[in-house]
mmCIF file of C-alpha atoms in Angstrom:
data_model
loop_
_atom_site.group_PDB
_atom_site.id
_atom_site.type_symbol
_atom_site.label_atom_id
_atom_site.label_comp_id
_atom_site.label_asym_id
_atom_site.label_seq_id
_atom_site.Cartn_x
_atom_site.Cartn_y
_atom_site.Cartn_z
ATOM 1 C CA UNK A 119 209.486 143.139 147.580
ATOM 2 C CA UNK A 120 208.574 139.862 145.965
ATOM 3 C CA UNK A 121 211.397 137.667 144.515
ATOM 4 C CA UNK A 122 211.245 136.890 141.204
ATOM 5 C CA UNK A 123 214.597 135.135 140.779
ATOM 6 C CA UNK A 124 216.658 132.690 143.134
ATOM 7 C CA UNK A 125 220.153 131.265 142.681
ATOM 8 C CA UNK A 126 223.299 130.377 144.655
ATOM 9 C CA UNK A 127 224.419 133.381 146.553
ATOM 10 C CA UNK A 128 222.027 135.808 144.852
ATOM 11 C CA UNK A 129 218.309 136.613 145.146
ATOM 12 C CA UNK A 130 216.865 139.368 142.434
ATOM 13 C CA UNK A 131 213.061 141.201 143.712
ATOM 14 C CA UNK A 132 210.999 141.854 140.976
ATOM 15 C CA UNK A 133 212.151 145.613 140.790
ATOM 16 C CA UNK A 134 215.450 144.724 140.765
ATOM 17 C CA UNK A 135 215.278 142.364 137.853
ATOM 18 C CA UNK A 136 213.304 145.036 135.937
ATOM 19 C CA UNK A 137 216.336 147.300 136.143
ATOM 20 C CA UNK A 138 218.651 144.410 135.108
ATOM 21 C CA UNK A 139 216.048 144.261 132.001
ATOM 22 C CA UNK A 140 216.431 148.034 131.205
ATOM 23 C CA UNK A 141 220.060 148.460 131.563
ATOM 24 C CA UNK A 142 220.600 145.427 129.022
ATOM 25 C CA UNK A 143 217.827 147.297 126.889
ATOM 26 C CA UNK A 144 219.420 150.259 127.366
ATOM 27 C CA UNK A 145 223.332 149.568 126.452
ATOM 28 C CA UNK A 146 222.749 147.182 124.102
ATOM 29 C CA UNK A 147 219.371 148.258 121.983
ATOM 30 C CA UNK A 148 221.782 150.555 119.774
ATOM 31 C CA UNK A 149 223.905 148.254 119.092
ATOM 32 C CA UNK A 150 220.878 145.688 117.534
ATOM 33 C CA UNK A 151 219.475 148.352 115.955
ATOM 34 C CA UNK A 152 220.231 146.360 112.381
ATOM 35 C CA UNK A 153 219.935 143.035 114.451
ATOM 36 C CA UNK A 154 216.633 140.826 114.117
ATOM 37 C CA UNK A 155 218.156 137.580 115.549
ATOM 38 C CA UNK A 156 219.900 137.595 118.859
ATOM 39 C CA UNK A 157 222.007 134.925 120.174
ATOM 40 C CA UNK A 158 222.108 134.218 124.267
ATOM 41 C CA UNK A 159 225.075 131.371 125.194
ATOM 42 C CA UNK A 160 223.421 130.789 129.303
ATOM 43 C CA UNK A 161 222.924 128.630 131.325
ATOM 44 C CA UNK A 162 219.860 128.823 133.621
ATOM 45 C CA UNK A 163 219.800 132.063 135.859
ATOM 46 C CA UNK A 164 219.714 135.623 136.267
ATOM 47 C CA UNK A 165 221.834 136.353 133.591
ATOM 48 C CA UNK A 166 220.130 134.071 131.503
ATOM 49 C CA UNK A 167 216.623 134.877 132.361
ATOM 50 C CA UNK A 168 217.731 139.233 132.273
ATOM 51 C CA UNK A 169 219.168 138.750 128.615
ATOM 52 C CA UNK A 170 216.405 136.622 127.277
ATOM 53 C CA UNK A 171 213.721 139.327 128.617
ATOM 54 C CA UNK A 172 215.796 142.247 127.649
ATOM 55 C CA UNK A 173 216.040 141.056 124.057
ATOM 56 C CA UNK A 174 211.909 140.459 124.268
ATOM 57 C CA UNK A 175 211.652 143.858 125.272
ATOM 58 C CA UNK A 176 213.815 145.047 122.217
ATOM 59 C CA UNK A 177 211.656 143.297 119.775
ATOM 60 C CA UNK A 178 214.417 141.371 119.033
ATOM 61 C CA UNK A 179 214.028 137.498 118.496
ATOM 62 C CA UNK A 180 216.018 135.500 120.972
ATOM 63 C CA UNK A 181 217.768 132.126 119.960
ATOM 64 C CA UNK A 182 219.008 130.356 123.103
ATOM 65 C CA UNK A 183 221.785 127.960 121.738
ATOM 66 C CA UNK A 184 222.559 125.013 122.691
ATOM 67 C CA UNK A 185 225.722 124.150 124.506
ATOM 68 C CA UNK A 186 225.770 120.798 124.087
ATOM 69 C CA UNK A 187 225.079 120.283 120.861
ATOM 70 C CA UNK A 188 228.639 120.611 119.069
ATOM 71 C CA UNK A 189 230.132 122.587 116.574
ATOM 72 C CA UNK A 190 228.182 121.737 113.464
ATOM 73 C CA UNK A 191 224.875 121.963 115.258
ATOM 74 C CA UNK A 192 226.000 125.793 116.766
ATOM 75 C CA UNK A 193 227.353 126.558 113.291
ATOM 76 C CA UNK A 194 224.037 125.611 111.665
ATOM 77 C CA UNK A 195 222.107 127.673 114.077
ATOM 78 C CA UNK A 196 223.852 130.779 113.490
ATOM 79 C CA UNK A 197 223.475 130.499 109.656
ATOM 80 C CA UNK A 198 220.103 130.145 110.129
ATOM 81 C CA UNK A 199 219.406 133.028 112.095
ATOM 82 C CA UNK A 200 222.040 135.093 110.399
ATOM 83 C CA UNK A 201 223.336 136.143 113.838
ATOM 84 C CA UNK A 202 225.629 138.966 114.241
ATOM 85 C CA UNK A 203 225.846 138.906 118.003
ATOM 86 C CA UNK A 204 226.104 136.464 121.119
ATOM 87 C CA UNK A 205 225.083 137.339 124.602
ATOM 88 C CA UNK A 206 227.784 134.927 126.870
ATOM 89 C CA UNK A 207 229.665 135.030 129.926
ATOM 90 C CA UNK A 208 233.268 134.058 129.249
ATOM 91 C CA UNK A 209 233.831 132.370 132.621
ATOM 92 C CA UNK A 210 230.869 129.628 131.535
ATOM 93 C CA UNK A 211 232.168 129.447 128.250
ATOM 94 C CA UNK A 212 235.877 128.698 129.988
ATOM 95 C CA UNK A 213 233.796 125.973 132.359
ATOM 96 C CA UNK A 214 232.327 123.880 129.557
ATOM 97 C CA UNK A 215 235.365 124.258 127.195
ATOM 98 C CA UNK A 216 233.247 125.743 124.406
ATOM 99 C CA UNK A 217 235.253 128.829 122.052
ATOM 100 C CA UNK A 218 232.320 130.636 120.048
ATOM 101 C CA UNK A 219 235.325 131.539 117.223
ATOM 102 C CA UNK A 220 235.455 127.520 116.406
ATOM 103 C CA UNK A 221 231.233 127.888 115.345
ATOM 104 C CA UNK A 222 230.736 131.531 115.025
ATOM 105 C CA UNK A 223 234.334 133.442 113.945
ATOM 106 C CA UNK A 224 232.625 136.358 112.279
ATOM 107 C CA UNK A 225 229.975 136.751 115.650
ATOM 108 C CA UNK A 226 230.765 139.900 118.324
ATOM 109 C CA UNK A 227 230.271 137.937 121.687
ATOM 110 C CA UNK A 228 229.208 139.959 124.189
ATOM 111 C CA UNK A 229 230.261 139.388 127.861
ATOM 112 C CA UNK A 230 227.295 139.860 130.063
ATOM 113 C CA UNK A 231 229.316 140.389 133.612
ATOM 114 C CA UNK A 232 232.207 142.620 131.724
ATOM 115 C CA UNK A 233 229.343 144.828 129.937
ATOM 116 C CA UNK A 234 227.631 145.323 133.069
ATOM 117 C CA UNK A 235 231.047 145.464 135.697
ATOM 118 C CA UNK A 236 232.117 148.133 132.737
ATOM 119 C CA UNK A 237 229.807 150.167 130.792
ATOM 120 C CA UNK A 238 227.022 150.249 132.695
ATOM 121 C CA UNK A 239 227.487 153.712 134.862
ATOM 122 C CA UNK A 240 225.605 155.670 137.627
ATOM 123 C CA UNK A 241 223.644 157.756 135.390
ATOM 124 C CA UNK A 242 222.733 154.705 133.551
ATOM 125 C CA UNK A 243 221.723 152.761 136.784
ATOM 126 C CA UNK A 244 219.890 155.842 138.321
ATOM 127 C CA UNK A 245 217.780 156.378 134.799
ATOM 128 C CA UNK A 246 216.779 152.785 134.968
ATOM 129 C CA UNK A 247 215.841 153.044 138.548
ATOM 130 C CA UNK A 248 213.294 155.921 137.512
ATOM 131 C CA UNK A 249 211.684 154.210 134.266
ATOM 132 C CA UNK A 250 211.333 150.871 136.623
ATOM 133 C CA UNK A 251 209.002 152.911 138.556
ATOM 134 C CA UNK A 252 206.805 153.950 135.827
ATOM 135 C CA UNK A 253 203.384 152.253 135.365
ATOM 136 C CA UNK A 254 203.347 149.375 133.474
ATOM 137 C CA UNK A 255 200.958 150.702 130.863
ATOM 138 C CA UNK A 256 203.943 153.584 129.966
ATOM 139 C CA UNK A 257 206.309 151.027 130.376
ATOM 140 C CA UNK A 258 204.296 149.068 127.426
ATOM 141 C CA UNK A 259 205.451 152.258 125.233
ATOM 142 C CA UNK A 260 208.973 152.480 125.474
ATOM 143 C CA UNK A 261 210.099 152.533 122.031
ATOM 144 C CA UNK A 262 210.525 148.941 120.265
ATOM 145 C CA UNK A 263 208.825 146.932 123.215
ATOM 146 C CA UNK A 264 206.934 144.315 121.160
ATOM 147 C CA UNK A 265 202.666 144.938 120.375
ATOM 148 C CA UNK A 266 202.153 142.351 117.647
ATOM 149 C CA UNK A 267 200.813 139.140 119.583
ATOM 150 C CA UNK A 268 201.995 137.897 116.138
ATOM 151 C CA UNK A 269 205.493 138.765 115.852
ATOM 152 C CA UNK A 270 208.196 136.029 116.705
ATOM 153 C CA UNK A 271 209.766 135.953 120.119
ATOM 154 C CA UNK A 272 211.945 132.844 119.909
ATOM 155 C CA UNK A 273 213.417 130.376 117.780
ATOM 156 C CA UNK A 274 214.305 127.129 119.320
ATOM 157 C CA UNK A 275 216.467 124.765 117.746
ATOM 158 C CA UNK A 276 215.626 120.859 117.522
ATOM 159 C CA UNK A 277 217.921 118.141 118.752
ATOM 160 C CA UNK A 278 219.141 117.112 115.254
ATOM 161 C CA UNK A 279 218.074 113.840 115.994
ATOM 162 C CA UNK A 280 216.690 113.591 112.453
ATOM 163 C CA UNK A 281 219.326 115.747 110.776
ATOM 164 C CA UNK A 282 220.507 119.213 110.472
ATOM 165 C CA UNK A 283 218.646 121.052 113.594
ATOM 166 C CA UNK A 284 215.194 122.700 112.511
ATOM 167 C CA UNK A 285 214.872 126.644 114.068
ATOM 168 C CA UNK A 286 211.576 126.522 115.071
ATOM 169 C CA UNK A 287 209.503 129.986 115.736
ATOM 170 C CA UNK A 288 207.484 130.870 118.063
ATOM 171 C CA UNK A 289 205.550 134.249 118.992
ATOM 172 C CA UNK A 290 204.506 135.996 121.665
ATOM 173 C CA UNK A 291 201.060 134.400 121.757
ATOM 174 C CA UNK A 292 202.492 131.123 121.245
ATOM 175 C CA UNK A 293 204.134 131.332 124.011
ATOM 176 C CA UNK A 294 201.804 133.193 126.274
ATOM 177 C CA UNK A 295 199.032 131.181 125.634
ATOM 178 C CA UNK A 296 200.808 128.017 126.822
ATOM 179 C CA UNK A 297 201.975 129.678 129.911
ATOM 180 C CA UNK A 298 198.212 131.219 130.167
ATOM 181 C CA UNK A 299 196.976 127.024 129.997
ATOM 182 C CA UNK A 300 200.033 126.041 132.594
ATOM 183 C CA UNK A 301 199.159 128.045 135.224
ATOM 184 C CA UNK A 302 195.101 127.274 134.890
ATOM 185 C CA UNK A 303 196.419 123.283 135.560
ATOM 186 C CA UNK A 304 198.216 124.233 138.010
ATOM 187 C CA UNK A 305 196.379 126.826 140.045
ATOM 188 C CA UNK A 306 199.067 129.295 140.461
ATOM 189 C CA UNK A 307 199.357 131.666 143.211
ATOM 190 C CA UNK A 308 201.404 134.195 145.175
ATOM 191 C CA UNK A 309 203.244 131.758 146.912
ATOM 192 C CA UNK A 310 204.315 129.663 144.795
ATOM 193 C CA UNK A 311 208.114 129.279 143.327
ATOM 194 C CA UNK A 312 209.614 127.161 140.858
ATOM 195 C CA UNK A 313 212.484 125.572 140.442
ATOM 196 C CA UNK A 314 214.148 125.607 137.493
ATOM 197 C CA UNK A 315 216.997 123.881 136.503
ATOM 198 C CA UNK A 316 216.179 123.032 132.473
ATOM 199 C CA UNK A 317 218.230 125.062 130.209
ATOM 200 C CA UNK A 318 216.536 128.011 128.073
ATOM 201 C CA UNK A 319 217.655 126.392 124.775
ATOM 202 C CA UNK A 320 215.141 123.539 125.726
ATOM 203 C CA UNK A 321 211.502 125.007 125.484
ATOM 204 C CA UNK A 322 210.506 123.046 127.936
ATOM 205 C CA UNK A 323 213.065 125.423 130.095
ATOM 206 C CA UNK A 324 212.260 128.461 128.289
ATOM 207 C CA UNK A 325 208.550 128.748 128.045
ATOM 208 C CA UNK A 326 207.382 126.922 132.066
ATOM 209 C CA UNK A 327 210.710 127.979 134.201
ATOM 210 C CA UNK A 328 211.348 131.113 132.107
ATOM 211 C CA UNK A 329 207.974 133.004 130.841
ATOM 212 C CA UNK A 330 206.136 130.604 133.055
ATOM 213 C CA UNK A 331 207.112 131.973 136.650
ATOM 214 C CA UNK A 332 207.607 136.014 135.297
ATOM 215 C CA UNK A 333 204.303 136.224 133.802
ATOM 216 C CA UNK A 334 202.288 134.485 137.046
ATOM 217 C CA UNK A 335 204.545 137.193 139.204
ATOM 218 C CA UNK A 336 205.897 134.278 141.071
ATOM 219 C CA UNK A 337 209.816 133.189 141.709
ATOM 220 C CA UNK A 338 211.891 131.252 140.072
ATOM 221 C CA UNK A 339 215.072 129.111 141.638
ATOM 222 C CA UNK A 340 217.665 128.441 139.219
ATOM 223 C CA UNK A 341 220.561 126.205 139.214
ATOM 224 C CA UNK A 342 222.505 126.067 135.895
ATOM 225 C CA UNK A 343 223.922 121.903 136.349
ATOM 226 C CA UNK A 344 220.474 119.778 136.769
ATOM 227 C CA UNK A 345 223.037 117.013 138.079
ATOM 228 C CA UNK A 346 224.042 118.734 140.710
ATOM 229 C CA UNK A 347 221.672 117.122 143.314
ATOM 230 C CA UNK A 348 223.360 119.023 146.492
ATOM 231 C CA UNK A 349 222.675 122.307 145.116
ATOM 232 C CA UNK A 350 219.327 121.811 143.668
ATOM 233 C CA UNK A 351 218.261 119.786 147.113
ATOM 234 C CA UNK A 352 219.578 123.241 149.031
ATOM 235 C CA UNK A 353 217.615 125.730 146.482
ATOM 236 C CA UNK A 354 214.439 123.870 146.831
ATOM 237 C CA UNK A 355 214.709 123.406 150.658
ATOM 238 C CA UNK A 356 216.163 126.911 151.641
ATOM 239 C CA UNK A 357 213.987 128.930 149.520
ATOM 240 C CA UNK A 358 210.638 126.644 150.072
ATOM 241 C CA UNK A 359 209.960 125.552 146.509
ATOM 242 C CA UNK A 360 206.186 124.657 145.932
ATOM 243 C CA UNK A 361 206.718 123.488 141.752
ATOM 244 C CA UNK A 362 209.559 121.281 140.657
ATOM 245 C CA UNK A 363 209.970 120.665 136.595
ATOM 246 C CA UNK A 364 212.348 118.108 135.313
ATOM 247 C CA UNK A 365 212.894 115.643 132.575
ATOM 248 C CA UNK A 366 212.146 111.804 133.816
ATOM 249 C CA UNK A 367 216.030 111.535 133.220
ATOM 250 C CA UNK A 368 216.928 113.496 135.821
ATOM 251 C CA UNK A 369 214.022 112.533 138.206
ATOM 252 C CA UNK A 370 216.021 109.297 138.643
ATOM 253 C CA UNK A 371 219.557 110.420 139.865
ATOM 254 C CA UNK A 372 216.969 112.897 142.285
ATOM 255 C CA UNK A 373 214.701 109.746 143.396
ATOM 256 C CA UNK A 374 217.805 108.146 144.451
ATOM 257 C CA UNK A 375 220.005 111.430 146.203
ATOM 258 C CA UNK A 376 217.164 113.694 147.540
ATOM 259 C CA UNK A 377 215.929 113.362 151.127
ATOM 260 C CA UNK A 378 212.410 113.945 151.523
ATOM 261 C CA UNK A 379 213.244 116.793 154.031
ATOM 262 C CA UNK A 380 214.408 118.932 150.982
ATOM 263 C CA UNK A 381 211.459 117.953 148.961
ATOM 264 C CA UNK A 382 208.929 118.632 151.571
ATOM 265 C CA UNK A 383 207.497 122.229 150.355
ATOM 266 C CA UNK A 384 206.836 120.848 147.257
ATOM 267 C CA UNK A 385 203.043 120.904 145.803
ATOM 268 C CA UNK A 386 203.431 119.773 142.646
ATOM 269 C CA UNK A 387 206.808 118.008 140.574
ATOM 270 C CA UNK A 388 206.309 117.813 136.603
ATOM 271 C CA UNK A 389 207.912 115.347 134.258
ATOM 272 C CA UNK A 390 208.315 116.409 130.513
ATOM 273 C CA UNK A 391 210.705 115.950 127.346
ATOM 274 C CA UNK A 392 210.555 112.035 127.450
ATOM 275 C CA UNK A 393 208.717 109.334 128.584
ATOM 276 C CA UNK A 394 207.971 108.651 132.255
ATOM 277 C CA UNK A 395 207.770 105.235 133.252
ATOM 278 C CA UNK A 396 204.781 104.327 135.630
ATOM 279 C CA UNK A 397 207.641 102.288 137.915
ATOM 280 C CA UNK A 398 209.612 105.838 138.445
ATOM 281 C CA UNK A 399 206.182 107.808 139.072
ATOM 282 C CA UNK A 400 205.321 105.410 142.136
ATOM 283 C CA UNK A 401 208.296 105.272 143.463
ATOM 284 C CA UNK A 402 208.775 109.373 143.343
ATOM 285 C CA UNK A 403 205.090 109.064 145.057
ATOM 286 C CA UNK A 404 205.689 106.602 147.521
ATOM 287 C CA UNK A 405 209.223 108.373 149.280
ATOM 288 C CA UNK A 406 207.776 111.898 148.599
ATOM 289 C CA UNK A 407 204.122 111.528 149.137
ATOM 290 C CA UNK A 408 203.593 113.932 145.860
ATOM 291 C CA UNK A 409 202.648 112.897 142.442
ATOM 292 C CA UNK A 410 205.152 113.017 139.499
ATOM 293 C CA UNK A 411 202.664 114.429 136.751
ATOM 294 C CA UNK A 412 203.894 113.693 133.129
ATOM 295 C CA UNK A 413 203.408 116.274 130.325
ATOM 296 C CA UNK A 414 203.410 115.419 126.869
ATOM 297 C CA UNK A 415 204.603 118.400 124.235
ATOM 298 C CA UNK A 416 206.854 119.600 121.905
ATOM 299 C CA UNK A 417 208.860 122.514 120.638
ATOM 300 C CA UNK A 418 206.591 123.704 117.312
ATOM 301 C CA UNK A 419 203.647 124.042 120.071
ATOM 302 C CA UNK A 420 205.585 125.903 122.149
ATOM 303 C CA UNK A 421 205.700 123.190 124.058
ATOM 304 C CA UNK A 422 202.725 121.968 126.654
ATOM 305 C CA UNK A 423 200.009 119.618 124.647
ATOM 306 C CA UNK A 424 198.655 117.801 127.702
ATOM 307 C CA UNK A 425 199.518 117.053 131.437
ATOM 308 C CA UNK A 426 198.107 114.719 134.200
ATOM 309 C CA UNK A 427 196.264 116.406 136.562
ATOM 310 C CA UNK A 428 196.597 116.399 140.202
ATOM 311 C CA UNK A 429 194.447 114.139 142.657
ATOM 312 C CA UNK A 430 191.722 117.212 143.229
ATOM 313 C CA UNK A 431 189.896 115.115 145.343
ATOM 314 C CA UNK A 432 192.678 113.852 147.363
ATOM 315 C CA UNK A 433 193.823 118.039 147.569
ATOM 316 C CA UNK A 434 190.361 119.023 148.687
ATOM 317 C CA UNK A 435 189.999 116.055 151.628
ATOM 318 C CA UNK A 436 193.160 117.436 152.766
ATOM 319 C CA UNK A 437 192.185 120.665 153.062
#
């Protein structure tokens, strides 16, 4: 009964997330049939994480779009793409004031709690039960599952910084291969859980607190507003997380509200998307007594380029 995902009020084992995967593939695979681009409007969690594996499993490309980006910048993205369909939740969309028809007016949005509250029935929960106990190497032949390493399972949108935003793809060995260097740096095992707070249309989100924990069989504790310090400091000290990933940003609103109580099971806290300043990275080390590692990346390499590695020596003297 391992967990594989964590968030407020709800706590998915691995088996039970697999069935969340196959009922999505399930009601929904039909329907994308004459799809190749599939939009998911989430934030960070369970929902997030089922859709974004159950369009994988499709071989369907998944474009996680951005919900702060504005208008024009959705607009452009579903141009791009050519996307017929959105996978949303209308009660998020009501909580950050954001109508899909203003971006998107010719787009079916799909509501992920209404689709599974309403179509999803007892046969169809029963039949998923049974295939989620098959082996995985039958599982690995259900029809459209993805075999080309190749093939693209993601595009990820830029900030538009520069301009229009650029869709960049990425493939399944892309983004396997990153998670495959990840977990080498940072010695991985059963224990270990991550939190997660990033959102999926960031791959710093999608590929190490998505793909990152699901592939190294470990769990994942999501909170969808990174700025809510309460929560996160809960998640992380409730549910014992060992690997916390965060922007240098955020790292300085949690320097300043986390106790070190709730940081205490932590092993190892990651800083990526920006620049982290040596003043912030002593001073995380100094009240926490656990390095703030800085990665350097970004999105067309899907995204992990480099990363400081931990004080081995210090690691084996404590042992």
């Amino acid at each position: 009964r391992r967990i594989a995902a964590i968030e407020i009020g709800k706590t998915v084992t691995y088996r039970k997330f697999l069935i969340l995967v196959l009922l999505l593939r399930k009601k929904l695979r039909a329907r994308f049939s004459d799809q190749k681009h599939i939009g998911v409007l989430l934030p960070a969690g369970i929902g997030g994480a089922g859709a974004n594996i159950a369009i994988t499993v499709m071989g369907k490309i998944v474009t996680n779009l951005n919900f702060t980006a504005g208008n024009d910048a959705l607009r452009s993205a579903c141009k791009q793409t050519e996307l017929k369909t959105i996978i949303s939740a209308q009660m998020f969309l009501d909580k950050i004031d954001l109508d899909p028809k203003e971006f998107a007016p010719d787009v079916e949005v799909i509501d992920l709690p209404s689709l599974l509250a309403r179509e999803v029935t007892l046969v169809d929960k029963v039949q998923a039960l049974l295939t989620a106990m098959l082996p995985s190497f039958l599982l690995k032949r259900l029809p459209g599952v993805p075999r080309d390493p190749d093939q693209d399972a993601s595009v990820m949108f830029s900030s538009g910084s520069t301009g229009t935003p650029k869709g960049v793809r990425l493939t399944h060995h892309n983004i396997l291969s990153n998670v495959r260097s990840i977990s080498q740096v940072f010695d991985v095992d059963n224990k270990d859980r991550v939190v997660g707070s990033l959102p999926f249309f960031h791959v710093f989100g999608y590929t190490v607190t998505l793909w990152f924990p699901l592939a190294n069989a470990i769990g994942a504790i999501y909170h969808p507003n990174p700025m809510d310090t309460d929560a996160l400091a809960t998640l992380t000290r409730e549910n014992k997380g060992t690997i916390f990933l965060s922007t240098p940003t955020f790292y300085r609103t949690y320097l300043r509200k986390f106790e070190v109580e709730d940081f205490k099971t932590i092993r190892l806290a990651g800083a990526g998307a920006e620049k982290l300043k040596a003043s912030l990275a002593e001073a995380w080390e100094k009240k926490f007594n656990c390095a703030l590692l800085e990665g350097y990346g970004c999105t067309e390499l899907s995204p992990v380029v480099s990363v400081n590695l931990p004080d081995l020596e210090g690691i084996h003297a404590v042992q």
